[in-house]
Coordinates of C-alpha atoms in Angstrom, one line a residue:
X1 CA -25.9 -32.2 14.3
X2 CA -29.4 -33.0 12.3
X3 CA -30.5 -34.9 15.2
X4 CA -29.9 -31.1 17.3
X5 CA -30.3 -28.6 14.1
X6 CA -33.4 -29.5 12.5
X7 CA -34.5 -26.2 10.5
X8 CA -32.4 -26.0 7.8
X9 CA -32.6 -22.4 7.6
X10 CA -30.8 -22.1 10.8
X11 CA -27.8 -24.7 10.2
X12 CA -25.5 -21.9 8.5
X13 CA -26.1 -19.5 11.8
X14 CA -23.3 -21.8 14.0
X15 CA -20.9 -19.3 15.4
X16 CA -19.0 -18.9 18.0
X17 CA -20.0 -17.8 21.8
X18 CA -17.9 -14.8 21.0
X19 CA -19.7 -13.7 17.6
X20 CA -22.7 -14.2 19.3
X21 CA -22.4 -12.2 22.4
X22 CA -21.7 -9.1 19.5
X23 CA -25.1 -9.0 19.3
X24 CA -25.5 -7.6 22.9
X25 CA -24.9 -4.3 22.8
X26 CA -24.3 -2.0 25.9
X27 CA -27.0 -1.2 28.1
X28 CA -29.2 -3.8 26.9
X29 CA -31.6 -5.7 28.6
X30 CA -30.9 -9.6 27.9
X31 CA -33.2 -12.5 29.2
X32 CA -31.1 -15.6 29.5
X33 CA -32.2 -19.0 30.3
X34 CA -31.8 -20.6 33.6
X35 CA -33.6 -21.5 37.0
X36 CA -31.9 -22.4 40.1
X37 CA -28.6 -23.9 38.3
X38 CA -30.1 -25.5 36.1
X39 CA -30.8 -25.1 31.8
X40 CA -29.1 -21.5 31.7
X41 CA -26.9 -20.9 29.0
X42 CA -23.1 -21.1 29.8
X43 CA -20.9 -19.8 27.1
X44 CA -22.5 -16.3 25.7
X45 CA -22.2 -15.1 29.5
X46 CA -18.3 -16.0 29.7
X47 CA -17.9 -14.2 25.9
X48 CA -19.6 -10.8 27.9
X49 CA -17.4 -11.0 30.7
X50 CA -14.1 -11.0 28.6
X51 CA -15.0 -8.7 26.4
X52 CA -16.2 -6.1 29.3
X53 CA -12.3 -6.2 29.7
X54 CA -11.8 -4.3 26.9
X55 CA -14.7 -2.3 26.3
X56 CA -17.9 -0.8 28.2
X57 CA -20.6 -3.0 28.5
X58 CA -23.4 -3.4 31.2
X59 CA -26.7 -4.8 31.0
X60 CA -29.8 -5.4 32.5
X61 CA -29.7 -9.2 33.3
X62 CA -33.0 -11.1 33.7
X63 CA -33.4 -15.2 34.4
X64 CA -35.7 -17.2 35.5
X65 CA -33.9 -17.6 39.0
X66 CA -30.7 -18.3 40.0
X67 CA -27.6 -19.4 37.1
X68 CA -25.1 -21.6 38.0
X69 CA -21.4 -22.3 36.8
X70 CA -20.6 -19.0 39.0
X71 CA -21.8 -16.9 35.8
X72 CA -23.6 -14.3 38.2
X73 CA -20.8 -14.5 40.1
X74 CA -18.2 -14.1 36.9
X75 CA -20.5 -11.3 35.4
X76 CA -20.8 -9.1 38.4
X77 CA -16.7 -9.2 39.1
X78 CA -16.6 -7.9 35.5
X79 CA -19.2 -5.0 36.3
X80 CA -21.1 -6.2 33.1
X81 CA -24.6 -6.5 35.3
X82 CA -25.8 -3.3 36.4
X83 CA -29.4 -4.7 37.2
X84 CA -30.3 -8.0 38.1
X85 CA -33.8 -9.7 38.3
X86 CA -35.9 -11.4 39.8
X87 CA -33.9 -14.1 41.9
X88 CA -30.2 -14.9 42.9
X89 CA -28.1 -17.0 45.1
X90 CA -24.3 -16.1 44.3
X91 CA -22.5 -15.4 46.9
X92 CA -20.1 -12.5 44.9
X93 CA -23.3 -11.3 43.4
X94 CA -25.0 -11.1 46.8
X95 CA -22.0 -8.8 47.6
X96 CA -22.4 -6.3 44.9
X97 CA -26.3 -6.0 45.6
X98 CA -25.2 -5.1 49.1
X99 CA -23.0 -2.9 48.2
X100 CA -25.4 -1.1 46.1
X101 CA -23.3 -2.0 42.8
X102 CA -25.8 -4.2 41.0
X103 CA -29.6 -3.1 41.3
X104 CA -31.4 -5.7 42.5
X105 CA -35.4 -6.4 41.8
X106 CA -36.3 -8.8 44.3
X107 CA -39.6 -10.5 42.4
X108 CA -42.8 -13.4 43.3
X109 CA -41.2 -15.9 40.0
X110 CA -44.8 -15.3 38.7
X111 CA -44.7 -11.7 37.8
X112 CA -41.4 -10.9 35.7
X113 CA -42.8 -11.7 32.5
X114 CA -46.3 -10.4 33.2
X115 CA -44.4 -7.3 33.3
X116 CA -42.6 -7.6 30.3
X117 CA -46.2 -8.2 28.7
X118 CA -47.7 -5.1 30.1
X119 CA -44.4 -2.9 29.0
X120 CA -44.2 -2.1 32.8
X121 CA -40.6 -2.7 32.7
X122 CA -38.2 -2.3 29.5
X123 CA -38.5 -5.3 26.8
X124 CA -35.5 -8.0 26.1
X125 CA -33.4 -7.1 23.3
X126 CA -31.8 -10.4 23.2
X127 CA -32.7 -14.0 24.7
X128 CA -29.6 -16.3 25.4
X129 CA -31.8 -20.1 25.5
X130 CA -29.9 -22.8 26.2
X131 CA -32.2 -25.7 23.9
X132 CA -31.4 -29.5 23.4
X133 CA -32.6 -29.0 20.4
X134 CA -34.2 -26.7 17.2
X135 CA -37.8 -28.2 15.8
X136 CA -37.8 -28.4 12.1
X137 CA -40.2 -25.2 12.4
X138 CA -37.6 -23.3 14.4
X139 CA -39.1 -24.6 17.9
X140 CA -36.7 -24.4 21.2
X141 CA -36.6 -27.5 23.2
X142 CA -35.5 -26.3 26.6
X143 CA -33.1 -28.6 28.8
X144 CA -33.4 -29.1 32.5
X145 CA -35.6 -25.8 33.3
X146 CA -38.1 -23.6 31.3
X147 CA -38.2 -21.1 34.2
X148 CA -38.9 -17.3 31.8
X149 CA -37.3 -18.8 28.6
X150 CA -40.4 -19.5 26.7
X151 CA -41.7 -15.4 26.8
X152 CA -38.0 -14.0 26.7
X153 CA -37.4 -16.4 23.0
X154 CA -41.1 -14.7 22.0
X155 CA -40.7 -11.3 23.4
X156 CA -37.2 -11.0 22.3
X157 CA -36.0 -8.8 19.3
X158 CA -33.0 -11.5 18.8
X159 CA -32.3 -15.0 20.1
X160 CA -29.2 -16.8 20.6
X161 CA -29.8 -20.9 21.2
X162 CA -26.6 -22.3 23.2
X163 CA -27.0 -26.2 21.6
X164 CA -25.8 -28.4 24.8
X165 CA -24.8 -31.1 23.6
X166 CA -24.7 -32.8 27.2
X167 CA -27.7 -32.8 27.5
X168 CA -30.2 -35.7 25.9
X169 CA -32.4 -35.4 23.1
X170 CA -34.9 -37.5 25.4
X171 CA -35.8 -34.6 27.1
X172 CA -38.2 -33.8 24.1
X173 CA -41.6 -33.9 24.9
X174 CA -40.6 -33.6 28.6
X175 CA -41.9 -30.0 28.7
X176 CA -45.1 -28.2 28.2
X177 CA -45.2 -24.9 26.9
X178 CA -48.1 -22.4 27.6
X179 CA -48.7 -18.7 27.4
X180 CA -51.4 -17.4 29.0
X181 CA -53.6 -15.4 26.9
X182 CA -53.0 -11.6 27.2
X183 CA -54.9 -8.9 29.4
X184 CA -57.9 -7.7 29.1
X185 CA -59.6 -10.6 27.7
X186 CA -57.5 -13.5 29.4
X187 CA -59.1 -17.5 29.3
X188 CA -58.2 -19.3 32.5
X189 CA -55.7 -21.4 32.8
X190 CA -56.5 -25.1 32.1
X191 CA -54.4 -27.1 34.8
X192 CA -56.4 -28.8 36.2
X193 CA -54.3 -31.8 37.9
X194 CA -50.4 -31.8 38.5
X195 CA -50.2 -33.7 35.1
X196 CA -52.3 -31.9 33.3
X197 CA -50.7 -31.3 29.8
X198 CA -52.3 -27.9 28.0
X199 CA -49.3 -26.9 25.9
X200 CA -46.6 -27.7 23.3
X201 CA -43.3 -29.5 23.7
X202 CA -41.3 -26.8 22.4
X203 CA -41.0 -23.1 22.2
X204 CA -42.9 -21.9 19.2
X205 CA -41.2 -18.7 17.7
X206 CA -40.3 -17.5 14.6
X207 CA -36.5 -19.0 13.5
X208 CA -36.0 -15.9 11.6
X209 CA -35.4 -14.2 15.0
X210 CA -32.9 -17.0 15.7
X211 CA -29.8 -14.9 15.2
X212 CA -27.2 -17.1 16.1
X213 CA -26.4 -20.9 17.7
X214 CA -23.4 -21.5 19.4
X215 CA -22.7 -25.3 20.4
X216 CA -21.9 -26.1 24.1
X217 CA -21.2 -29.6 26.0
X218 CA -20.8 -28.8 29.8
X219 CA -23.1 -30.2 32.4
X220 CA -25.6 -28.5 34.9
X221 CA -23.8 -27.3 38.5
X222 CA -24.5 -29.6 40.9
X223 CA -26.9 -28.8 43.6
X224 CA -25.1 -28.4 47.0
X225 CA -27.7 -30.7 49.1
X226 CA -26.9 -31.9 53.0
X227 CA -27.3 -35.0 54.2
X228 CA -30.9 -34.8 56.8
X229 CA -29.4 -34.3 60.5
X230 CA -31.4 -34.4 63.6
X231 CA -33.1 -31.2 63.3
X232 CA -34.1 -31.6 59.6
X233 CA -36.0 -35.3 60.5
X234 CA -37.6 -33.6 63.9
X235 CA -39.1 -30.9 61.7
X236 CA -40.0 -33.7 59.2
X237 CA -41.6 -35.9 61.7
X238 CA -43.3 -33.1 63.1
X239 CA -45.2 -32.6 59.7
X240 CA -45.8 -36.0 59.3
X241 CA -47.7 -36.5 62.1
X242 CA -50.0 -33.3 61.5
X243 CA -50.8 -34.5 57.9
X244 CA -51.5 -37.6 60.0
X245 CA -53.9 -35.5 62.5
X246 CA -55.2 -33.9 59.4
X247 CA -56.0 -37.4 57.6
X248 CA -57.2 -38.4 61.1
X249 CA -60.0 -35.7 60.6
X250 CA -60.8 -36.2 57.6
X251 CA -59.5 -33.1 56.3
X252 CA -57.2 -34.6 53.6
X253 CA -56.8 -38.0 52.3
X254 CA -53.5 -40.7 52.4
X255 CA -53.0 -39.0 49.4
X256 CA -52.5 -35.9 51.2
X257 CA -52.7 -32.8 48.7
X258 CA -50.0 -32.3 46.3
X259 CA -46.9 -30.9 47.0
X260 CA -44.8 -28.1 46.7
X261 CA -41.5 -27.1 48.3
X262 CA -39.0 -24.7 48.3
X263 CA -35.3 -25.3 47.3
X264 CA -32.3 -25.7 49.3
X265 CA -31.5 -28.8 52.1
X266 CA -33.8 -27.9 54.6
X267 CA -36.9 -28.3 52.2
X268 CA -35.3 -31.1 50.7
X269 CA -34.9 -32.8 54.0
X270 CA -38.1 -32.5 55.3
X271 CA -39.8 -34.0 51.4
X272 CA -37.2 -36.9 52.1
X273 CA -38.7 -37.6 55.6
X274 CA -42.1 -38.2 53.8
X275 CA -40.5 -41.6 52.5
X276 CA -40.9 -43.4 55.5
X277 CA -44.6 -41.9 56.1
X278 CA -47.5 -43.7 55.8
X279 CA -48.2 -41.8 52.9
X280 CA -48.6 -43.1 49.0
X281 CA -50.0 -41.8 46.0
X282 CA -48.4 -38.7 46.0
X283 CA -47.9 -35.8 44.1
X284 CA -46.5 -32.3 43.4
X285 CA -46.7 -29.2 41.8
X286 CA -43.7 -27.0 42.8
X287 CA -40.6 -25.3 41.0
X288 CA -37.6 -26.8 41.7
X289 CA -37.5 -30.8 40.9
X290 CA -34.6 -31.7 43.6
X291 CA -32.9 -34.7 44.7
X292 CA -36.1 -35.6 47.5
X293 CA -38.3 -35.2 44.2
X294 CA -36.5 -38.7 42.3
X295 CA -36.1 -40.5 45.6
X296 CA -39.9 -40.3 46.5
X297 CA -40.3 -42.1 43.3
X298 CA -38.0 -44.5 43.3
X299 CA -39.8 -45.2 46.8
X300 CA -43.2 -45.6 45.0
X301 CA -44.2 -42.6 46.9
X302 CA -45.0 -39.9 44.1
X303 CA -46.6 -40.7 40.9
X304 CA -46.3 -37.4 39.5
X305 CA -44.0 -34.2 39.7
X306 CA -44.6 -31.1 37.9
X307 CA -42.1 -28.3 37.8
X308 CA -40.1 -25.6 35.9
X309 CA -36.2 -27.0 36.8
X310 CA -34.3 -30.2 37.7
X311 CA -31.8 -29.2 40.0
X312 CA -29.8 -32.4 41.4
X313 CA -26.7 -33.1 43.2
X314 CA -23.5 -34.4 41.5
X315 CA -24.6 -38.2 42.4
X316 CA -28.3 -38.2 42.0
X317 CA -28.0 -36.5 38.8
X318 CA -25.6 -39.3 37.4
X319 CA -28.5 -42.1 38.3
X320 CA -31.4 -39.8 36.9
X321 CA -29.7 -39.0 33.6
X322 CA -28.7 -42.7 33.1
X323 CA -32.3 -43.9 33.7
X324 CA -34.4 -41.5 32.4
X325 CA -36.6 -43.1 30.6
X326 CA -37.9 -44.7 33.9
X327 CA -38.5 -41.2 35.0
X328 CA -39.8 -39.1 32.1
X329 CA -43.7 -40.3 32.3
X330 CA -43.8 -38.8 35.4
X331 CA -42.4 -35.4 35.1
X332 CA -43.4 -32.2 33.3
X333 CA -41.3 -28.6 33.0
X334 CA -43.5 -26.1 32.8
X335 CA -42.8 -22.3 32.2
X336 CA -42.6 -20.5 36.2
X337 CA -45.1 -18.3 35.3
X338 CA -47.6 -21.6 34.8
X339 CA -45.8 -23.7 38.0
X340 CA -46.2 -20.4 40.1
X341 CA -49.8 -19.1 38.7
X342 CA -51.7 -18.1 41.5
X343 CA -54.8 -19.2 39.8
X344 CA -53.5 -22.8 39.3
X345 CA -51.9 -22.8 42.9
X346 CA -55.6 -22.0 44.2
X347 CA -57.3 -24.7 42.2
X348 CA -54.9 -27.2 43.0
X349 CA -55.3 -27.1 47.0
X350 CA -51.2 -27.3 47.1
X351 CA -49.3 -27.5 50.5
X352 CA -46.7 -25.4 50.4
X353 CA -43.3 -26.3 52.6
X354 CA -41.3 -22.9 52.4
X355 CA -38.1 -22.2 54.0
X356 CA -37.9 -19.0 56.7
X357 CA -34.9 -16.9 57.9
X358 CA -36.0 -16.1 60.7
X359 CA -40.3 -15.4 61.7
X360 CA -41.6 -13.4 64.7
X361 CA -43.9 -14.5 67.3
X362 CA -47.1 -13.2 65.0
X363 CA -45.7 -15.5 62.5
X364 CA -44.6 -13.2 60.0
X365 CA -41.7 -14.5 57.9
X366 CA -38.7 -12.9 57.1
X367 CA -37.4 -15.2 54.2
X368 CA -34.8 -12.7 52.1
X369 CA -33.0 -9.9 54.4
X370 CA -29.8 -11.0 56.8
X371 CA -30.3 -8.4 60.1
X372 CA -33.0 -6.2 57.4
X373 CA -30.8 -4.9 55.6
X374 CA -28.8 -7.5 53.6
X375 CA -30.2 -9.7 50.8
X376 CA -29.4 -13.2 50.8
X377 CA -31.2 -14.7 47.9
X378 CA -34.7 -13.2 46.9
X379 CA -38.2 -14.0 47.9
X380 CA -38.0 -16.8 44.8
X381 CA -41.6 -18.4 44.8
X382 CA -42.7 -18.5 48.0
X383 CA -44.7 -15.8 47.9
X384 CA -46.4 -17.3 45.3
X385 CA -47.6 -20.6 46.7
X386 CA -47.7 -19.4 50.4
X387 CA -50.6 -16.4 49.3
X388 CA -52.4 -19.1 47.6
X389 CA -52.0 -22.8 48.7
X390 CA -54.4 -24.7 50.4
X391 CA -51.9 -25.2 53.6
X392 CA -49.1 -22.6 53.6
X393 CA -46.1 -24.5 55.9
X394 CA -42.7 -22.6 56.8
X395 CA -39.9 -24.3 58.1
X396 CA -36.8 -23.7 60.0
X397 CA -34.1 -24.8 62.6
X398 CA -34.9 -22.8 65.7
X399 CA -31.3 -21.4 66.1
X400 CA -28.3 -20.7 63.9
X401 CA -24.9 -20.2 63.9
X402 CA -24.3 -22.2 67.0
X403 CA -27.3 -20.7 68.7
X404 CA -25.9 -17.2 68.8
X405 CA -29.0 -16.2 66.7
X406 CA -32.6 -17.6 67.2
X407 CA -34.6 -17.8 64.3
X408 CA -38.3 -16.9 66.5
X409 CA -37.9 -13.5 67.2
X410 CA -40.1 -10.8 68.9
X411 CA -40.5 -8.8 65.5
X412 CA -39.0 -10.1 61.8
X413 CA -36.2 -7.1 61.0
X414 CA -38.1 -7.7 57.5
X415 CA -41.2 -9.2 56.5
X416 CA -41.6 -11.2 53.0
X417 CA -44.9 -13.2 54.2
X418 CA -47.5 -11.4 56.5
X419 CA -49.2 -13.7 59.1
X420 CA -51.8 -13.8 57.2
X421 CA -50.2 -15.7 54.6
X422 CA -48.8 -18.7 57.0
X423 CA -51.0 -21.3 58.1
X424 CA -48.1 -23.7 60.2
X425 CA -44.7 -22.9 61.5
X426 CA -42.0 -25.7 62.1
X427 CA -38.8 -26.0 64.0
X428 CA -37.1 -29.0 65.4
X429 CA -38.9 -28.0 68.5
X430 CA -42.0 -28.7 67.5
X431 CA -44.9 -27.2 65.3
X432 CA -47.4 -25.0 65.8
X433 CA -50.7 -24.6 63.7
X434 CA -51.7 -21.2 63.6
X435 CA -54.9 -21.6 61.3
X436 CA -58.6 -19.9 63.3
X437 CA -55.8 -18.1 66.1
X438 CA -55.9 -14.2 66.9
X439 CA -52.8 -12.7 67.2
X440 CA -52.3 -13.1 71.0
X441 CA -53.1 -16.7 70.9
X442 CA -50.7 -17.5 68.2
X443 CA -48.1 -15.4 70.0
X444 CA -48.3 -18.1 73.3
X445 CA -48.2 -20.9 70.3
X446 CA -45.6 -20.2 68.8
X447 CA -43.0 -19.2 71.6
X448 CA -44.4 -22.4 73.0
X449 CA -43.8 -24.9 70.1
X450 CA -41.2 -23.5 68.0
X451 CA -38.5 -21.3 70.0
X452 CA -35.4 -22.7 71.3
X453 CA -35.7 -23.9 75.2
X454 CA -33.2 -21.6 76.0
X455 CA -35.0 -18.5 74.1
X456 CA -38.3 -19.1 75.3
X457 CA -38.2 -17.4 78.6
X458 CA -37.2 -14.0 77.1
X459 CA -39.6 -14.2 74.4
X460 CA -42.5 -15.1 77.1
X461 CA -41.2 -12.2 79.1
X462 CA -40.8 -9.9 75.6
X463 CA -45.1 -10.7 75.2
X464 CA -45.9 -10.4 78.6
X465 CA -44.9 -6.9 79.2
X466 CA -46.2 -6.0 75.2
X467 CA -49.7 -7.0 76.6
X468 CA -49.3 -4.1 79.5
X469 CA -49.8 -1.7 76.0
X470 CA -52.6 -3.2 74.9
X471 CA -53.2 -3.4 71.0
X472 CA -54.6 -6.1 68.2
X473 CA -50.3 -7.0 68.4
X474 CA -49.0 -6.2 71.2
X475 CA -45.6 -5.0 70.7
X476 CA -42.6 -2.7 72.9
X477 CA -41.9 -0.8 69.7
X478 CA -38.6 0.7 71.6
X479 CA -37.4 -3.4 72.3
X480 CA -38.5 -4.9 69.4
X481 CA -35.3 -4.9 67.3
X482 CA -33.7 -5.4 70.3
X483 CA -32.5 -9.0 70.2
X484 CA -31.0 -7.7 66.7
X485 CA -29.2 -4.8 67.7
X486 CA -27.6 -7.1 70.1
X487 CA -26.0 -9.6 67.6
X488 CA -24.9 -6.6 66.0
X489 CA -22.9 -5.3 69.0
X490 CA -22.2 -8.4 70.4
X491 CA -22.2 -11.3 67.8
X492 CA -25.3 -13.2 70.2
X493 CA -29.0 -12.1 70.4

């Protein structure tokens, strides 16, 4: 425990996840550790649950992005989150949101602690950090994500550390901790390559606002991750051979420019297609580290990954964790607010590889709303990098559920990401490149390149009778929910 407990001070402040979750009161606002299932804290959360069976207590609940563990799950059944920000992906969350139980502030991963800077939303009361370990100086060395819990530990009135004792104290120096300078008199941010290193390896805050450490061993959830299929590698080797076309014209280099991609198997598919691309050298900047991330460089294909989170499946994560060291040179975890900074995503050139619900034949994306209505997950940090890479690339599979719904459809029935904010859209049908094209002539691309063969004749038909009412977009504004209203009468668009 010296090894994990270096500040003497703070030795006597063990207690138990039950003593500690006193300290949240009701009506709080708490920020706890944790970004897409990865480095959040795991026994405080279980403490609030059982004891809102007994008394009232509901709270304002912020993260980095997503917890795993089924804690926003487990909290929402026990009616202790009455707000939720900025980013989820629990399934009996996603129910309460839709059922207008839990308030949910869908957020770009960049902004939440801005906020909480500025006072435009209330301030954290208490921070729940999961850490590896306490500095001798009372500094928080985060696990496998840094995602918000850098500013919640400093803006907090109280901390509680969750010690996992899972995880390895060779994830020190791993991370690199920066704050941007505050408003009005801000200093850029000094990133300046995906490996750049401007901060410190630990959370600097006071330890006399550490008010309690509770000691946890339990592992990360594993990521859920499929296997490629034939759509995934279509939509993989569709982007390989643009970058090819791109390095063809000079307009990027074998090195390509680095990387960033969104989570879940789709994204991850298409980064594992890259493997057998002619491709070397390369490197990313992006969020989530996931399983595509560790097998590129066991490939020899990336040099370099910078992110806020490790999120792995049960398997890869075993291998990783056993052979770290042969990993740890190459990584960094950066706070999200750093790893999604539009200045540093400018600077960088980044390509961004974003997943899509659904996108219209303008190519705006719809990447958050089932039918317009209903939340799924949140916008996470798309936004972020698509606004501001150098190449901004959504992906999809051009039907779902069996084909009963297509994912090109005449008008998103929500838009996250204008089409001015997408540069390339990919299905399994093929890709279309959207970059220097009016809104008429990306309408004939895209039905042409990405919409299911059997879709492609309505959509032709939807544009071709828009065009008879003229417009910048032409659009039947009396049709163009149409093929939506029909899966929600019929089950089929």
């Amino acid at each position: 425990m010296n090894d994990r407990i270096r500040c003497e001070s703070l030795k006597s402040r063990v207690t138990s996840a039950e003593q500690a979750a006193r300290l949240i009161a009701d009506g709080m606002v708490v920020g706890m550790s944790g970004f897409t299932r990865a480095g959040e804290a795991m026994a405080v959360p279980l403490a609030l649950a059982e004891r809102a069976k007994t008394e009232p207590l509901k709270i304002t609940l912020l993260t980095g992005a997503s917890l795993g563990h089924d804690l926003d799950k487990i909290l929402a059944e026990a009616k202790v989150t009455a707000r939720r920000m900025p980013f989820q992906s629990d399934p009996g969350l996603r129910r309460a949101i839709n059922q207008g139980e839990v308030m949910f502030i869908d957020q770009h991963l960049s902004e939440t602690v801005e906020q909480l800077r500025r006072g435009q939303i209330p301030g954290v009361d208490v921070a729940v950090i999961e850490a590896a370990a306490i500095t001798a100086d009372g500094g928080i060395i985060p696990t496998t994500s840094v995602g918000n819990s850098a500013s919640f530990a400093i803006l907090a009135k109280k901390v509680i550390i969750e010690i996992n004792l899972s995880q390895p104290l060779s994830f020190e120096g791993l991370h690199d901790i920066f704050i941007p300078s505050y408003y009005p008199n801000r200093m850029p941010i000094p990133v300046v390559t995906p490996d750049s290193r401007i901060g410190t390896p630990s959370i600097p805050i006071d330890p006399d606002k550490i008010a309690a450490i509770v000691i946890t061993e339990k592992h990360d959830s594993a990521a859920t991750v499929a296997e490629p299929d034939d759509e995934t590698r279509a939509i993989a080797g569709h982007l390989v051979r643009f970058f090819e076309g791109e390095v063809a014209a000079g307009r990027m280099t074998s090195r390509l420019a680095p990387l960033q991609a969104g989570i879940g198997s789709i994204a991850n598919a298409v980064m594992h297609g890259l493997i057998d691309s002619p491709f070397e050298g390369l490197q990313m900047y992006s969020e989530v580290l996931q399983d595509s991330t560790f097998d590129l460089i066991d490939a020899g294909k990336l040099s370099f990954a910078s992110g806020s989170s490790i999120t792995l499946s049960e398997k890869r994560n075993a291998e990783v964790m056993a052979h770290f060291g042969r990993y740890k040179s190459k990584l960094i975890l950066r706070p999200q607010e750093i790893s999604n900074h539009p200045e540093v995503v400018r600077r960088l050139g980044l390509i961004a590889i974003n997943t899509a619900l659904e996108f219209d034949i303008y190519g705006n994306v719809n990447s958050t709303h089932v039918m317009g209505t209903h939340m799924m997950n949140g916008i996470g940090g798309s936004g972020d990098f698509a606004r501001n890479a150098m190449l901004s690339v959504f992906v999809t599979k051009s039907v779902a559920k069996g084909g009963a719904i297509s994912s090109v459809v005449p008008m998103v029935s929500h838009v996250d990401h204008t089409e001015h904010d997408v540069d390339i859209l990919v299905t399994e049908q093929g890709l279309a490149d959207l970059r220097g094209l009016a809104p008429r002539e990306r309408a004939v691309r895209i039905i042409a390149q990405c919409a299911h063969p059997e879709r492609r004749a309505a959509l032709a038909d939807y544009y071709e009778r828009a065009l008879s009412r003229g417009g910048q977009t032409p659009h039947l504004l009396e049709e163009a929910f149409s093929w939506h209203n029909r899966l929600r009468e019929t089950g089929r668009m």
